[in-house]
Structure formats: C-alpha cells, structure tokens
GROMACS .gro file of C-alpha atoms in nm:
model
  200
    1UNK     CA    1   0.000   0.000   0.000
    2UNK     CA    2   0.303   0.235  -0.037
    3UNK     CA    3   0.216   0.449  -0.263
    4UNK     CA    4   0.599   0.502  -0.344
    5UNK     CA    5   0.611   0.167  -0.462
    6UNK     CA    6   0.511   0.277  -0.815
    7UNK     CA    7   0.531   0.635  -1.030
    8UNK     CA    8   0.113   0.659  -1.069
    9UNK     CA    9   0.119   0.630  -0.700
   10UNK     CA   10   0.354   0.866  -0.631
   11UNK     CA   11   0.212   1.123  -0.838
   12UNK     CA   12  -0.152   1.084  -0.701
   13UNK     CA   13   0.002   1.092  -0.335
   14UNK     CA   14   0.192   1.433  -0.394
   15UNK     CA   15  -0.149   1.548  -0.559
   16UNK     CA   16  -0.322   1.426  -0.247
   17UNK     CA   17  -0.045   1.655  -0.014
   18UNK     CA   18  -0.086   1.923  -0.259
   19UNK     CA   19  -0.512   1.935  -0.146
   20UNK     CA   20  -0.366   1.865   0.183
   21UNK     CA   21  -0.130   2.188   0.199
   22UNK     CA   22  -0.387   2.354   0.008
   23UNK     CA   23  -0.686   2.356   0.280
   24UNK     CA   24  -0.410   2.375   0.537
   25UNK     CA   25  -0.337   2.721   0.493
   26UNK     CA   26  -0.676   2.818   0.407
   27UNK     CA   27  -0.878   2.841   0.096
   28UNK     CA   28  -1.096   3.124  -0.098
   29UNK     CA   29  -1.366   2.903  -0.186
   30UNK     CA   30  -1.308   3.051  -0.517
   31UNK     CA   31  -1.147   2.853  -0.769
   32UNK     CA   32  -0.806   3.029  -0.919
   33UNK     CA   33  -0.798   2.912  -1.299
   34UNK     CA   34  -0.455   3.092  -1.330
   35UNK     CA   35  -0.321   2.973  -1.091
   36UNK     CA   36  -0.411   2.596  -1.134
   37UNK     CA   37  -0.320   2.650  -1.499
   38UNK     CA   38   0.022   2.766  -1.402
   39UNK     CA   39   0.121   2.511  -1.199
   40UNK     CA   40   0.003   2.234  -1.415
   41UNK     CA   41   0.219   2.458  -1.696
   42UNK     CA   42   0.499   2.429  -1.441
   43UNK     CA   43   0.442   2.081  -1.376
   44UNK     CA   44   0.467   1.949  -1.737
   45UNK     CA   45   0.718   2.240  -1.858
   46UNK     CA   46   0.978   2.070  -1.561
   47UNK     CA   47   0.927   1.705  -1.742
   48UNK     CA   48   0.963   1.853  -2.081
   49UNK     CA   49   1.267   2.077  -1.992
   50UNK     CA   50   1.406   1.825  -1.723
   51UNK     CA   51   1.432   1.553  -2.009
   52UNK     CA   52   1.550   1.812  -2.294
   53UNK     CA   53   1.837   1.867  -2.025
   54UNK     CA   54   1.902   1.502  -1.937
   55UNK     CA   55   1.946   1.407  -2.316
   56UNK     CA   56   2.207   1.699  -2.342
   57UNK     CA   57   2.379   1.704  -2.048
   58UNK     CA   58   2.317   1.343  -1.931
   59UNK     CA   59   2.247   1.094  -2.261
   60UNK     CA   60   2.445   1.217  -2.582
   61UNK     CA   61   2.766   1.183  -2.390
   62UNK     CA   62   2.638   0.849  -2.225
   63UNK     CA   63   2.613   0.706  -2.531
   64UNK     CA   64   2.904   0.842  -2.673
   65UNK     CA   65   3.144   0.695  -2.392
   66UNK     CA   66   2.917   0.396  -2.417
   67UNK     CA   67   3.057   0.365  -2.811
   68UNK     CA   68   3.396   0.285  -2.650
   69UNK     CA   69   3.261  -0.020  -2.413
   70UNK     CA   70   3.172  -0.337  -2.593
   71UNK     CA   71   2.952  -0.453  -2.309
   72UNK     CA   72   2.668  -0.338  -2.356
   73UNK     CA   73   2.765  -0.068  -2.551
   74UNK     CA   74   2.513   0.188  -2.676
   75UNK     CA   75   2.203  -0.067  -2.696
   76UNK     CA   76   2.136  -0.083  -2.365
   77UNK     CA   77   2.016   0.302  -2.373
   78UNK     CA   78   1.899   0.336  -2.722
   79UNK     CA   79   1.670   0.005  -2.671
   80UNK     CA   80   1.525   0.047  -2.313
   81UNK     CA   81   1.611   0.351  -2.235
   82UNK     CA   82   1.549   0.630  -2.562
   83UNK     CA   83   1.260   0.519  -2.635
   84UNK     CA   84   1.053   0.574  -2.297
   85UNK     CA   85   1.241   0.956  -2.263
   86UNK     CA   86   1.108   1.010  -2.607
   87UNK     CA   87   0.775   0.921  -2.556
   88UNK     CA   88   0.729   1.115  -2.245
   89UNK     CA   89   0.984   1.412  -2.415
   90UNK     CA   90   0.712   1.495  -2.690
   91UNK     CA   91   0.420   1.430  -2.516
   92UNK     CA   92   0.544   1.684  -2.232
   93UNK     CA   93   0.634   1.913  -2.510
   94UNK     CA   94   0.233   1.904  -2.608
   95UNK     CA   95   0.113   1.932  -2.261
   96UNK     CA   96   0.376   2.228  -2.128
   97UNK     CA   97   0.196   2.431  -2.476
   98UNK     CA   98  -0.139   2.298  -2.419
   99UNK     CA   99  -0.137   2.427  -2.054
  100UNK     CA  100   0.037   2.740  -2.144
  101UNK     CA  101  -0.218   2.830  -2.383
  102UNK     CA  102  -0.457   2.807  -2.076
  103UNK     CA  103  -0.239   3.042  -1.862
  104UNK     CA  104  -0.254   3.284  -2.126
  105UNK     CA  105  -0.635   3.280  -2.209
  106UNK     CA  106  -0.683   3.294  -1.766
  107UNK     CA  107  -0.438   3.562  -1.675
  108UNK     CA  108  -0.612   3.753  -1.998
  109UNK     CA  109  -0.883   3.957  -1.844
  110UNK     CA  110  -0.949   4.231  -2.139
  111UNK     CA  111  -1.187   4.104  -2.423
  112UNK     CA  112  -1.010   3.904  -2.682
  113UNK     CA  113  -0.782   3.594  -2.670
  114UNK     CA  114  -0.510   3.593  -2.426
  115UNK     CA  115  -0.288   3.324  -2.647
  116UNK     CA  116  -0.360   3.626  -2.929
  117UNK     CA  117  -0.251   3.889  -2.746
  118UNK     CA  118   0.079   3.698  -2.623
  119UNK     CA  119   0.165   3.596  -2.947
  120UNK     CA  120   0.129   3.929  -3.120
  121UNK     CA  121   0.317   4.095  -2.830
  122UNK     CA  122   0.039   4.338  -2.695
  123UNK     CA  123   0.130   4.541  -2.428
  124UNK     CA  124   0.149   4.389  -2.082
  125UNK     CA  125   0.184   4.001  -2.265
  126UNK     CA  126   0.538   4.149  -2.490
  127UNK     CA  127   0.740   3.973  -2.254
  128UNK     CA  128   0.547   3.642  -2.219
  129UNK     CA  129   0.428   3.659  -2.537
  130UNK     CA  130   0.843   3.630  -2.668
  131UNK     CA  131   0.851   3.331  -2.412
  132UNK     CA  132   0.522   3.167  -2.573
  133UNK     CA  133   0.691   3.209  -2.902
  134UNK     CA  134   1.038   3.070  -2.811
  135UNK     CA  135   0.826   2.759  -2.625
  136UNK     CA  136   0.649   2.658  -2.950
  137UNK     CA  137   0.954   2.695  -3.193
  138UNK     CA  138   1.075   2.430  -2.939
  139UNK     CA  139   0.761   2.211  -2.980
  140UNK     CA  140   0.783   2.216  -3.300
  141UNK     CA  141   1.138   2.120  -3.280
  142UNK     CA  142   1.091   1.805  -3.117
  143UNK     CA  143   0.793   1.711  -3.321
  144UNK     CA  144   0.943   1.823  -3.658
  145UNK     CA  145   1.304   1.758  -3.631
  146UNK     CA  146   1.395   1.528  -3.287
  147UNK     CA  147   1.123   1.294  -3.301
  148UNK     CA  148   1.126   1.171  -3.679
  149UNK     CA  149   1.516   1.140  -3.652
  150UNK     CA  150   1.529   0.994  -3.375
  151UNK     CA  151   1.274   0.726  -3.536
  152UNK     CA  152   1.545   0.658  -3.758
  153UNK     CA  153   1.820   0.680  -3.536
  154UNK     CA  154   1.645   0.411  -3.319
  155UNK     CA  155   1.482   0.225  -3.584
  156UNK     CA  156   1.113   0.270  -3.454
  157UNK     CA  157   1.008   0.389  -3.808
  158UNK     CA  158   1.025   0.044  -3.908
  159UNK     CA  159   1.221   0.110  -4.190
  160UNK     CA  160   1.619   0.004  -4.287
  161UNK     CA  161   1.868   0.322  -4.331
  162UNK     CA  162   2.211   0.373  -4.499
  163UNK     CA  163   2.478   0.471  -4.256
  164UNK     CA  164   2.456   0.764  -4.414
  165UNK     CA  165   2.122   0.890  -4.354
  166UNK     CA  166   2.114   0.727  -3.970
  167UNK     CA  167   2.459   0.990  -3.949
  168UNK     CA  168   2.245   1.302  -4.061
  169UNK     CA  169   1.943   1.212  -3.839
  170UNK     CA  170   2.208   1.204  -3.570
  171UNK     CA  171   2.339   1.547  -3.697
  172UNK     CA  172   2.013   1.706  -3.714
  173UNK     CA  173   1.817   1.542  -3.416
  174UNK     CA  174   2.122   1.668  -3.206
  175UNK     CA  175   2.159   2.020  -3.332
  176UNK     CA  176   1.754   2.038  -3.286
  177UNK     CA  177   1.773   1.987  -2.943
  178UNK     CA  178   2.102   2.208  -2.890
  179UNK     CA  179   1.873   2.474  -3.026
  180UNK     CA  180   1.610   2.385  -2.768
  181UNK     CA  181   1.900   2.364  -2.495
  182UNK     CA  182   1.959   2.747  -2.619
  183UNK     CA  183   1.624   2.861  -2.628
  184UNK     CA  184   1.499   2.694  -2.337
  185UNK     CA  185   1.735   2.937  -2.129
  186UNK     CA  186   1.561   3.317  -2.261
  187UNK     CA  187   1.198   3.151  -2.264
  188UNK     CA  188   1.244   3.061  -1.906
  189UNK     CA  189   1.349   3.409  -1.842
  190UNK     CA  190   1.057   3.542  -2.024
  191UNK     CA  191   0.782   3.297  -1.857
  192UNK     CA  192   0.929   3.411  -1.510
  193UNK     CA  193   0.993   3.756  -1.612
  194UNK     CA  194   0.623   3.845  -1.713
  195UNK     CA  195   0.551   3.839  -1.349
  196UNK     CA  196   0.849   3.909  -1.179
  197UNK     CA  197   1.009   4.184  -1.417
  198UNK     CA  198   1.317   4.080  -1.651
  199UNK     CA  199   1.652   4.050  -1.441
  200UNK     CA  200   1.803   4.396  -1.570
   0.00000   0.00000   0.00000
C-alpha cells in the first residue's frame, strides 16, 4: 500500500499533499484558474525541460562513452532507455503548450484571446508573449526535427537506413535539441519575467 512503490502512485500521493497543503493554509472558496493552470504549466514544462536537459547534459555523452565499451555498448540506452524519454519528451512538449495556452487565455482579463494577445506581443503580454513564441519553436522542434530522426536513429520507423542517412538524423536530431537547450534558457526568463520583471 506504499504508494511510493510505483510512479502513478507517487504522483496521485503528492497530488493528495498538494489538497492537503492547500486547505491547510486556508482556501478562498473561489477557484483560481490561473493559478491551477500555471502550476500544471509548471508541472509538465519541468518534465519537458528536465528531459530536454538530461538528453544533453546526461544521454548524448552516455552514449558516446558507451561507443567505447563493448559490453553493452550503446544498446542498452537506445533500446530500453530512448525510447521511454522520447515518448514522455514529446508528449510533455504538447502538454507544457497545451497548458500554457490556458495560462494565457486565464491571466487575460481584457476582451479578446489571451494566447492572441501573447503571441502578437500586446502590451502587458510582450514579454510572455516572446517566451510563448520561443516555447512553441521548441515544440515544434521536437515534433518536426527530434522525433522523426530519432525514429530513424532508433529504428522505430520500421524502416532500414544507410549509414549515411542514420549519421544526418544524428546530426540534425542533435543540433535540434542544442537549439532547444539554447532557447529553453531566454523563454524561461521570459515565462518568469512576465511576473516578476526581466533580471536587468
């Protein structure tokens, strides 16, 4: 009955402590939107971001130093390990955008579209609005450019590639997400600067 004896579990306890904390210190009785949509923003931007960082920082050298060892060599990640990151990688990509989109349309309170008025940097949303755009330009990174060569790299296209072309997915998958590693670093600053003013 632990419930740290699996992830589903875990998650549904810290969403239980979360109520818990919640009524704790005292509720409105009014429900926040913007505030629930920012932390469920938060909450899939840190699995989205965390795992962009891990396959930079962590990964990519892994399996390069991996390259050198015989046993097991590169499979081991690339067959158990890739493929899960992947899946969770894009899907987190489509759920940090999704719940973005639903931070901008609560925080909006003026008549229009919130998502709108970030994207064509009205005033008061200019800062977030830079942030939105940086954010999707890295979706569609990872659904345009990582995922599809990574298929290949990993063979779960289910189709054979020349050396050649498995070499430039590698090249392009990994510049990709070195863009996204670069961009993630100003869109963070935006999304936290909106409320708490840019640094200088």
């Amino acid at each position: 009955m632990n419930p740290l004896n699996s992830i589903t579990g875990t998650i549904v306890a810290g969403f239980v402590l979360s109520l818990i904390v919640m009524f704790g210190l005292g509720t409105t009785g009014a429900v926040n939107p913007w505030e629930f949509w920012v932390w469920m923003h938060v909450l899939a931007g840190i699995a989205w971001v965390g795992l962009l960082y891990y396959f930079n920082f962590i990964q990519v050298p892994a399996v390069g130093a991996a390259l050198a060892d015989a046993d097991p060599g590169p499979a081991a990640i690339n067959k158990y390990v890739a493929p899960r990151a992947l899946l969770w990688f894009r899907w987190a990509a489509v759920a940090t955008w999704v719940t973005g989109a639903m931070v901008l349309e609560a925080m909006h309170t003026m008549d229009g579209s919130g998502v709108v008025a970030a994207f064509t940097l009205q005033t008061g949303f200019a800062t977030i609005g830079v942030g939105a755009w940086l954010g999707t330009i890295m979706m569609l990174n990872v659904w345009g450019l990582i995922w599809p060569n990574q298929k290949k790299i990993l063979g779960l296209d289910g189709k054979e590639h020349s050396a050649e072309e498995i070499a430039s997915a590698k090249k392009i998958a990994l510049m990709a997400s070195r863009t996204n590693t670069l961009l993630s670093i100003p869109m963070l600053m935006c999304m936290t600067g909106h409320a708490h003013g840019l640094p200088f």
